[in-house]
Short mmCIF file of C-alpha atoms in Angstrom, two decimals:
data_model
loop_
_atom_site.label_atom_id
_atom_site.label_comp_id
_atom_site.label_asym_id
_atom_site.label_seq_id
_atom_site.Cartn_x
_atom_site.Cartn_y
_atom_site.Cartn_z
CA MET A 14 -0.02 0.02 -0.07
CA LYS A 15 1.29 3.38 -0.94
CA ARG A 16 1.32 5.80 1.95
CA LEU A 17 1.96 9.61 1.93
CA PHE A 18 2.35 11.79 5.02
CA LEU A 19 1.81 15.55 5.02
CA LEU A 20 4.25 16.72 7.71
CA SER A 21 3.96 20.49 7.60
CA ALA A 22 3.22 23.66 5.55
CA LEU A 23 5.68 26.43 5.28
CA MET A 24 5.49 29.81 3.71
CA MET A 25 8.06 30.72 1.15
CA MET A 26 7.51 34.40 1.73
CA SER A 27 7.82 36.05 5.18
CA VAL A 28 4.25 36.37 6.41
CA PHE A 29 2.23 35.99 9.56
CA GLN A 30 1.34 32.50 10.73
CA THR A 31 -0.25 31.07 13.79
CA ASN A 32 1.85 28.47 15.78
CA LEU A 33 -0.80 26.28 17.41
CA ASN A 34 1.72 24.55 19.86
CA ALA A 35 2.50 28.02 21.46
CA GLN A 36 0.51 29.84 23.93
CA CYS A 37 -2.42 31.11 21.95
CA PRO A 38 -2.60 34.96 22.24
CA ALA A 39 -5.80 36.41 23.73
CA TYR A 40 -7.51 39.01 21.53
CA GLY A 41 -10.28 41.55 22.07
CA TRP A 42 -10.68 43.32 25.38
CA ALA A 43 -8.93 40.40 27.09
CA SER A 44 -5.73 41.40 25.31
CA GLU A 45 -5.45 44.59 27.27
CA SER A 46 -3.54 45.16 30.43
CA GLY A 47 -1.18 42.24 30.01
CA GLY A 48 -3.59 39.84 28.21
CA VAL A 49 -4.62 36.34 29.32
CA THR A 50 -2.13 33.55 29.72
CA GLY A 51 -3.94 31.51 32.32
CA GLY A 52 -1.69 28.99 33.84
CA GLY A 53 0.76 29.33 30.96
CA SER A 54 3.10 26.28 30.55
CA ALA A 55 2.62 24.76 33.98
CA ILE A 56 2.33 20.91 34.05
CA PRO A 57 -1.32 20.00 33.76
CA THR A 58 -3.26 18.15 36.23
CA VAL A 59 -5.65 15.79 34.41
CA VAL A 60 -9.02 15.31 36.10
CA THR A 61 -11.66 12.62 35.24
CA THR A 62 -13.92 12.74 38.17
CA TYR A 63 -15.90 15.43 40.03
CA ALA A 64 -13.79 15.03 43.26
CA GLU A 65 -10.62 15.46 41.14
CA LEU A 66 -12.06 18.56 39.38
CA ARG A 67 -13.27 20.13 42.62
CA ALA A 68 -9.85 19.62 44.16
CA ALA A 69 -8.00 21.19 41.30
CA VAL A 70 -10.32 24.17 40.91
CA ASN A 71 -10.02 25.01 44.58
CA ASN A 72 -6.24 24.46 44.73
CA ALA A 73 -4.53 27.84 43.71
CA ASN A 74 -1.22 26.01 43.25
CA VAL A 75 -2.79 23.99 40.38
CA LYS A 76 -2.35 26.35 37.50
CA VAL A 77 -3.42 24.16 34.40
CA ILE A 78 -6.35 21.75 34.60
CA HIS A 79 -7.06 19.35 31.83
CA VAL A 80 -10.61 17.91 31.85
CA SER A 81 -10.88 14.57 30.32
CA GLY A 82 -14.15 12.87 29.37
CA THR A 83 -17.63 13.56 30.79
CA ILE A 84 -17.97 14.66 34.51
CA THR A 85 -21.54 14.85 36.00
CA PHE A 86 -22.07 16.99 38.94
CA GLY A 87 -24.13 15.78 41.84
CA ALA A 88 -26.77 17.91 43.65
CA GLY A 89 -25.27 21.15 44.82
CA GLY A 90 -22.20 20.47 42.89
CA ARG A 91 -21.54 23.95 41.48
CA LEU A 92 -17.87 24.90 41.64
CA THR A 93 -16.49 28.29 42.33
CA LEU A 94 -12.95 29.41 41.41
CA ASN A 95 -12.36 32.13 44.04
CA ASN A 96 -9.48 34.60 44.60
CA GLN A 97 -7.03 33.18 42.14
CA ASN A 98 -4.72 34.53 39.54
CA GLY A 99 -3.29 32.76 36.56
CA LYS A 100 -5.19 29.61 35.86
CA SER A 101 -6.36 27.52 32.92
CA ILE A 102 -9.12 24.97 32.71
CA LEU A 103 -8.84 23.24 29.36
CA GLY A 104 -10.90 20.35 27.98
CA LEU A 105 -9.27 17.50 26.22
CA ALA A 106 -11.22 16.47 23.04
CA GLY A 107 -14.78 15.76 24.08
CA ALA A 108 -14.57 17.07 27.53
CA ARG A 109 -18.13 17.80 28.98
CA LEU A 110 -19.37 19.11 32.43
CA ILE A 111 -22.90 18.34 33.18
CA SER A 112 -25.22 19.60 35.77
CA THR A 113 -28.67 18.07 36.42
CA ASP A 114 -29.48 20.22 39.67
CA MET A 115 -32.57 22.26 39.13
CA SER A 116 -32.63 23.99 42.53
CA PRO A 117 -32.18 27.82 43.00
CA THR A 118 -29.08 27.37 45.11
CA GLY A 119 -27.52 24.12 43.96
CA SER A 120 -27.76 24.66 40.19
CA GLY A 121 -25.09 25.85 37.80
CA ILE A 122 -21.62 24.50 36.81
CA LEU A 123 -18.88 26.99 37.39
CA THR A 124 -18.50 30.47 38.88
CA LEU A 125 -15.44 32.61 38.60
CA ARG A 126 -15.24 35.17 41.36
CA ASN A 127 -12.73 37.77 42.29
CA SER A 128 -10.07 36.29 40.11
CA SER A 129 -7.92 37.32 37.18
CA ASN A 130 -5.98 36.05 34.17
CA ILE A 131 -8.31 33.08 33.78
CA LEU A 132 -8.46 30.97 30.60
CA ILE A 133 -11.43 28.53 29.98
CA LYS A 134 -11.21 26.50 26.80
CA ASN A 135 -12.66 23.60 24.80
CA ILE A 136 -15.34 22.43 27.16
CA THR A 137 -19.00 21.77 26.77
CA PHE A 138 -21.23 23.01 29.69
CA GLU A 139 -24.49 21.18 29.80
CA GLY A 140 -27.26 22.19 32.10
CA PRO A 141 -30.65 20.53 32.89
CA GLY A 142 -32.78 22.78 30.62
CA ALA A 143 -34.22 26.12 31.10
CA TYR A 144 -36.29 26.33 34.24
CA ASP A 145 -37.01 29.74 35.64
CA VAL A 146 -36.54 29.46 39.42
CA ASP A 147 -33.83 32.22 39.62
CA GLY A 148 -31.15 29.67 39.71
CA ASN A 149 -27.50 29.76 38.65
CA ASP A 150 -25.95 29.87 35.27
CA ASN A 151 -23.82 27.38 33.56
CA MET A 152 -20.98 29.80 34.01
CA THR A 153 -21.07 33.06 35.91
CA ILE A 154 -18.07 35.63 35.64
CA ASP A 155 -18.28 37.72 38.86
CA GLN A 156 -16.08 40.48 39.83
CA CYS A 157 -13.12 39.13 37.57
CA THR A 158 -10.69 40.82 35.21
CA ARG A 159 -8.86 39.47 32.24
CA VAL A 160 -10.89 36.36 31.47
CA TRP A 161 -10.85 34.49 28.17
CA VAL A 162 -13.41 31.94 27.27
CA ASP A 163 -12.55 30.24 24.01
CA HIS A 164 -13.94 27.35 21.99
CA CYS A 165 -16.55 26.33 24.52
CA THR A 166 -20.12 25.22 24.10
CA PHE A 167 -22.75 26.22 26.58
CA GLU A 168 -26.15 24.55 26.37
CA ASP A 169 -29.35 24.10 28.23
CA ALA A 170 -28.58 26.26 31.21
CA LEU A 171 -31.24 26.31 34.06
CA ASP A 172 -30.66 30.07 34.03
CA GLY A 173 -28.11 31.97 31.79
CA ASN A 174 -25.63 30.02 29.62
CA LEU A 175 -22.89 32.54 30.42
CA ASP A 176 -23.49 35.70 32.43
CA ILE A 177 -21.01 38.36 33.37
CA LYS A 178 -21.58 40.80 36.22
CA ASN A 179 -20.38 42.69 39.17
CA ALA A 180 -17.62 45.01 37.75
CA SER A 181 -16.08 42.20 35.77
CA ASP A 182 -13.85 43.69 33.12
CA LEU A 183 -11.52 42.94 30.12
CA ILE A 184 -13.38 39.84 28.94
CA SER A 185 -13.17 37.99 25.76
CA ILE A 186 -15.58 35.31 24.59
CA THR A 187 -14.45 33.73 21.24
CA TRP A 188 -15.41 30.79 19.00
CA THR A 189 -18.09 29.83 21.46
CA LYS A 190 -21.49 28.25 20.83
CA PHE A 191 -24.70 28.88 22.71
CA GLN A 192 -27.68 26.60 22.31
CA TYR A 193 -30.73 24.96 23.98
CA LEU A 194 -31.39 21.48 22.84
CA LYS A 195 -33.93 20.58 25.53
CA PRO A 196 -37.44 21.89 25.73
CA PRO A 197 -38.07 24.63 28.33
CA ILE A 198 -39.66 23.53 31.55
CA PRO A 199 -42.63 25.66 32.54
CA GLY A 200 -43.98 26.40 35.99
CA GLY A 201 -40.92 27.83 37.67
CA SER A 202 -41.16 30.48 40.48
CA GLY A 203 -39.50 33.12 38.32
CA GLY A 204 -42.54 33.28 36.08
CA SER A 205 -41.24 32.62 32.65
CA ASN A 206 -42.30 29.40 31.01
CA ASP A 207 -39.51 29.76 28.44
CA HIS A 208 -36.36 31.09 30.01
CA ARG A 209 -33.94 30.20 27.24
CA PHE A 210 -32.13 33.54 27.79
CA SER A 211 -28.42 33.03 27.04
CA ASN A 212 -26.26 35.85 28.14
CA LEU A 213 -26.81 38.74 30.58
CA PHE A 214 -23.99 41.24 31.11
CA GLY A 215 -24.86 43.59 34.13
CA SER A 216 -27.35 42.36 36.62
CA GLY A 217 -29.48 45.50 37.00
CA ASP A 218 -29.76 49.23 36.39
CA ASP A 219 -28.87 49.83 39.92
CA ALA A 220 -25.53 47.86 39.71
CA THR A 221 -23.50 51.07 39.60
CA GLN A 222 -20.18 49.16 40.27
CA ASP A 223 -20.62 48.04 36.67
CA ASP A 224 -20.19 51.63 35.28
CA GLY A 225 -16.93 51.97 33.29
CA LYS A 226 -16.48 48.17 33.55
CA LEU A 227 -17.90 45.16 31.62
CA ARG A 228 -15.63 45.85 28.70
CA ILE A 229 -16.31 42.60 26.74
CA THR A 230 -15.57 41.28 23.26
CA MET A 231 -17.63 38.53 21.63
CA GLN A 232 -15.98 37.36 18.44
CA ASN A 233 -16.70 34.45 16.13
CA CYS A 234 -19.53 33.23 18.37
CA TRP A 235 -22.71 31.30 17.36
CA TRP A 236 -26.24 31.71 18.85
CA ALA A 237 -27.66 28.45 17.56
CA ASP A 238 -30.80 26.43 18.11
CA GLY A 239 -33.22 27.18 20.87
CA VAL A 240 -31.91 30.56 22.14
CA ARG A 241 -34.92 32.96 22.71
CA GLU A 242 -33.28 36.08 24.10
CA ARG A 243 -30.04 37.78 25.39
CA MET A 244 -27.48 37.28 22.59
CA PRO A 245 -26.41 39.19 24.84
CA ARG A 246 -28.44 41.63 26.87
CA VAL A 247 -26.13 44.37 28.04
CA ARG A 248 -26.15 47.09 30.67
CA PHE A 249 -23.24 49.61 31.30
CA GLY A 250 -20.66 47.60 29.23
CA GLN A 251 -18.62 48.59 26.36
CA VAL A 252 -19.22 45.48 24.34
CA HIS A 253 -17.73 44.54 20.89
CA LEU A 254 -19.76 42.05 18.97
CA LEU A 255 -17.57 41.10 16.06
CA ASN A 256 -18.05 38.37 13.29
CA ASN A 257 -20.72 36.40 15.09
CA TYR A 258 -23.47 34.34 13.61
CA PHE A 259 -27.10 34.41 14.89
CA SER A 260 -29.40 31.70 13.53
CA SER A 261 -31.67 30.86 16.53
CA ALA A 262 -35.07 30.83 14.70
CA ASN A 263 -38.33 31.66 16.51
CA ASN A 264 -36.39 33.94 18.93
CA ASN A 265 -37.81 37.06 20.53
CA TYR A 266 -34.81 39.28 20.06
CA CYS A 267 -31.07 38.88 19.62
CA ILE A 268 -28.99 41.82 20.94
CA TYR A 269 -30.45 44.04 23.65
CA ALA A 270 -28.95 47.51 24.51
CA GLY A 271 -29.99 48.34 27.94
CA PHE A 272 -29.11 50.98 30.51
CA LYS A 273 -25.85 52.74 29.63
CA ALA A 274 -25.06 49.95 27.13
CA ASN A 275 -22.33 51.00 24.63
CA LEU A 276 -22.33 48.48 21.82
CA LEU A 277 -20.26 48.09 18.59
CA ILE A 278 -22.06 45.50 16.38
CA GLU A 279 -19.65 44.78 13.68
CA GLY A 280 -19.39 42.39 10.82
CA ASN A 281 -22.09 39.98 12.10
CA TYR A 282 -24.36 37.63 10.16
CA PHE A 283 -28.01 37.43 11.15
CA GLU A 284 -30.09 34.83 9.47
CA ASN A 285 -33.71 33.85 9.87
CA VAL A 286 -34.12 35.55 13.32
CA ARG A 287 -36.56 38.05 14.69
CA ASN A 288 -35.52 41.48 16.09
CA PRO A 289 -31.84 41.42 15.68
CA ILE A 290 -31.48 44.62 17.56
CA ARG A 291 -33.51 45.86 20.50
CA LEU A 292 -32.92 49.37 21.95
CA GLU A 293 -34.05 50.37 25.50
CA ALA A 294 -35.52 53.74 24.64
CA GLY A 295 -33.88 56.67 26.50
CA LYS A 296 -31.46 54.39 28.41
CA PHE A 297 -28.80 52.98 26.16
CA THR A 298 -25.67 54.93 25.17
CA ALA A 299 -24.97 53.55 21.64
CA ALA A 300 -25.65 50.54 19.43
CA GLN A 301 -23.58 51.26 16.34
CA LEU A 302 -24.03 48.88 13.34
CA VAL A 303 -21.04 48.33 10.95
CA ASP A 304 -21.05 45.98 8.00
CA ASN A 305 -23.55 43.57 9.28
CA ILE A 306 -25.68 41.11 7.05
CA PHE A 307 -29.42 40.51 7.62
CA THR A 308 -31.05 37.85 5.66
CA GLY A 309 -34.51 36.38 6.24
CA VAL A 310 -34.89 38.46 9.30
CA SER A 311 -37.95 40.34 10.61
CA GLY A 312 -38.57 43.17 13.23
CA THR A 313 -36.16 45.78 14.42
CA MET A 314 -32.64 45.78 12.94
CA ALA A 315 -31.54 49.48 13.32
CA GLY A 316 -28.90 50.82 15.50
CA SER A 317 -28.37 54.20 16.96
CA GLY A 318 -25.48 56.39 17.94
CA MET A 319 -21.63 56.25 17.72
CA ALA A 320 -20.08 53.48 19.85
CA PHE A 321 -16.61 53.28 21.67
CA THR A 322 -13.44 52.77 19.48
CA PRO A 323 -11.77 49.53 20.50
CA PRO A 324 -8.15 50.06 21.65
CA TYR A 325 -6.93 46.81 20.41
CA THR A 326 -6.16 45.51 16.95
CA VAL A 327 -9.18 43.96 15.22
CA ASN A 328 -8.67 40.76 13.04
CA LYS A 329 -11.85 40.91 11.14
CA ILE A 330 -13.02 38.50 8.43
CA ALA A 331 -15.44 39.63 5.65
CA THR A 332 -18.96 39.53 6.76
CA GLN A 333 -20.02 37.23 3.90
CA ASP A 334 -17.58 34.56 5.23
CA VAL A 335 -18.89 34.70 8.77
CA LYS A 336 -21.64 32.08 8.57
CA GLN A 337 -19.33 29.35 7.18
CA THR A 338 -16.40 30.14 9.15
CA VAL A 339 -18.22 30.36 12.51
CA MET A 340 -20.27 27.18 11.83
CA ALA A 341 -17.05 25.32 11.10
CA GLY A 342 -15.00 26.52 14.00
CA ALA A 343 -17.19 27.60 16.94
CA GLY A 344 -17.81 25.32 20.06
CA ALA A 345 -15.79 22.84 22.00
CA VAL A 346 -14.36 21.23 18.89
CA LEU A 347 -10.58 21.40 19.47
CA LEU A 348 -8.63 18.15 19.02
CA GLN A 349 -6.18 19.16 21.73
CA PRO A 350 -6.41 22.25 24.23
CA THR A 351 -3.16 23.66 22.82
CA ASP A 352 -4.85 24.39 19.46
CA CYS A 353 -5.76 27.84 18.67
CA LEU A 354 -8.48 27.11 16.10
CA PHE A 355 -10.06 24.20 14.43
CA LEU A 356 -11.89 24.86 11.12
CA ALA A 357 -13.07 21.63 9.59
CA THR A 358 -16.19 19.64 9.34
CA GLY A 359 -16.64 16.27 10.74
CA GLU A 360 -16.07 14.64 7.39
CA VAL A 361 -12.48 15.76 7.29
CA ALA A 362 -11.79 15.95 11.03
CA SER A 363 -10.50 12.38 11.09
CA LYS A 364 -8.09 13.12 8.29
CA ILE A 365 -6.34 16.11 9.81
CA LYS A 366 -2.83 15.07 10.41
CA SER A 367 -1.10 18.54 10.75
CA GLU A 368 -1.74 21.96 12.21
CA ALA A 369 -3.63 24.77 10.65
CA LYS A 370 -1.92 27.87 9.35
CA VAL A 371 -3.16 31.36 8.82
CA TYR A 372 -1.83 33.16 5.74
CA PRO A 373 -2.49 36.65 4.38
CA ASN A 374 -3.28 36.52 0.69
CA PRO A 375 -1.27 39.05 -1.39
CA ALA A 376 -0.60 37.85 -4.92
CA LYS A 377 3.03 37.08 -4.27
CA ASP A 378 2.39 34.47 -1.56
CA GLN A 379 3.16 30.90 -2.22
CA LEU A 380 2.99 27.77 -0.28
CA SER A 381 5.58 25.01 0.24
CA LEU A 382 4.36 21.64 1.27
CA LYS A 383 6.90 19.09 2.86
CA VAL A 384 5.74 15.44 2.43
CA PHE A 385 7.18 12.03 2.99
CA SER A 386 6.80 9.01 0.77
CA ASN A 387 7.91 5.52 1.37
CA GLU A 388 7.98 4.54 -2.26
CA ASN A 389 9.94 5.97 -5.34
CA ASN A 390 7.92 7.57 -8.26
CA SER A 391 4.66 7.80 -6.26
CA PRO A 392 2.07 9.77 -8.02
CA VAL A 393 0.65 12.58 -6.15
CA GLN A 394 -2.17 15.11 -6.68
CA ILE A 395 -2.91 18.17 -4.45
CA THR A 396 -6.45 19.53 -4.50
CA VAL A 397 -7.91 22.36 -2.71
CA THR A 398 -11.55 22.62 -1.25
CA ASP A 399 -13.22 24.88 1.19
CA PHE A 400 -14.71 23.29 4.37
CA THR A 401 -18.04 22.61 2.62
CA GLY A 402 -16.27 20.47 -0.01
CA LYS A 403 -16.61 23.06 -2.76
CA LYS A 404 -13.56 22.37 -5.17
CA GLU A 405 -11.23 25.25 -5.94
CA GLY A 406 -9.07 23.13 -8.21
CA VAL A 407 -5.87 21.00 -8.45
CA VAL A 408 -2.70 23.00 -7.47
CA TYR A 409 -0.20 20.23 -8.19
CA ARG A 410 0.38 16.90 -9.98
CA GLY A 411 3.58 14.96 -10.01
CA THR A 412 5.56 12.16 -8.57
CA LEU A 413 7.60 11.86 -5.25
CA LYS A 414 10.82 10.19 -4.52
CA LYS A 415 11.31 7.93 -1.61
CA GLY A 416 11.82 9.94 1.60
CA ASP A 417 11.29 13.64 2.18
CA ASN A 418 9.95 15.81 -0.57
CA THR A 419 9.46 19.53 -0.71
CA ILE A 420 6.83 20.71 -3.16
CA ASP A 421 7.63 24.40 -3.78
CA GLY A 422 5.69 27.35 -5.53
CA ILE A 423 2.07 26.49 -4.78
CA SER A 424 0.39 29.69 -5.41
CA ILE A 425 -2.47 30.79 -3.10
CA LYS A 426 -3.11 34.07 -5.01
CA ASN A 427 -6.26 32.76 -6.74
CA LEU A 428 -7.91 31.19 -3.80
CA SER A 429 -10.86 32.73 -2.31
CA LYS A 430 -10.62 33.84 1.41
CA GLY A 431 -11.64 31.48 4.18
CA VAL A 432 -10.95 27.99 5.26
CA LYS A 433 -9.09 25.81 2.73
CA LEU A 434 -8.18 22.22 2.81
CA PHE A 435 -5.08 21.12 0.85
CA GLU A 436 -5.62 17.43 0.21
CA VAL A 437 -2.64 15.34 -0.83
CA LYS A 438 -3.65 12.15 -2.51
CA THR A 439 -2.00 8.97 -3.79
CA ASN A 440 -4.34 6.21 -4.94
CA ASP A 441 -6.24 5.08 -1.90
CA ASN A 442 -4.71 7.44 0.81
CA SER A 443 -5.68 11.05 1.66
CA TYR A 444 -4.12 13.66 4.11
CA VAL A 445 -5.32 17.02 4.67
CA GLN A 446 -3.55 20.23 5.60
CA LYS A 447 -5.86 23.08 6.94
CA VAL A 448 -5.00 26.54 5.72
CA ILE A 449 -6.93 29.68 6.48
CA VAL A 450 -6.43 32.32 3.78
CA LYS A 451 -7.11 35.84 4.97
#
């Protein structure tokens, strides 16, 4: 059997690329004031049970936690990471935390309180379903600074999927998916029979400690099935909503600009939703819309005012590319917690044998692929598709010698922007290199 291994992809020109084995850099508001490094390169503590997870969360000397497998919380099992600085909770592939508690006090999965420089990544947080008893959220960020939540999935929370409050500041939520897959449970003491309200930033108009805080970036996130409201609902905060995808049909509204909310709503894709923007008359500060796409929507979709200018560098993708890019990459989908991004569908995920690279796309840029063959005169063909399988053509045909081979001069100048899969084929074998062309 002929075998061909794609080992790496290198640029011939000097251009930016993302090294996925290094510490992934935070972006958005969480990149300010030193950024978020979490526990850095500390030796991970791997946890597989609730008792192990609880001990690791509570131990300030444990800087990096790797969550392995599914951990189900018992009654009253909500965990609180309190008064800590510099910590990472990272999911290995498939990591899932589940709460079945439906009580007002014992519900919820994780609260971050009075802590800083915290990284949460690649974990699915699953609640028991929406039941309005004024319970706890799947995750609450309370009086924290410099927190980065990346590539997580939040679903079926009793209360909010992910809420941020109490003067928390410099927060980024990236590549994260919010959804409700379980039907809402009526009859709760809170009064709502359908409390699938995903994200509340700022707990009340009287929470004056939030004034000047709640600086939050939400980028490349996806509000998917079942979300009714709060995508997010904001008070006080300077919130940058960039390159997100909204597709939760039969919702009430998406983004809510509440008391003193200052929102920059930029490059988002709204599809088949109702009331993309809701403004609290006479109370919000700004809800500025820039380069958004609205397709199949109904109701209100107008902004108002000039929002804040972000102090950080914005890495923005074209709005027309947001839907396919976010659907491919949002959620707890990383193969390993050191990855910075994962942009491939399930059909090709099993083929990925190397890291993704990000390339700018001026006409001069060329790709060099280094491959190994165990057979002389091995025929090879390299084709390019996007993540949906749409073909963009053959970029190389030839033969390989036995051992290492470097195929130079593969032009990327004619490729469309977005996620590309360079597939190297010999007869019955196929290996894929992920490439993101910007």
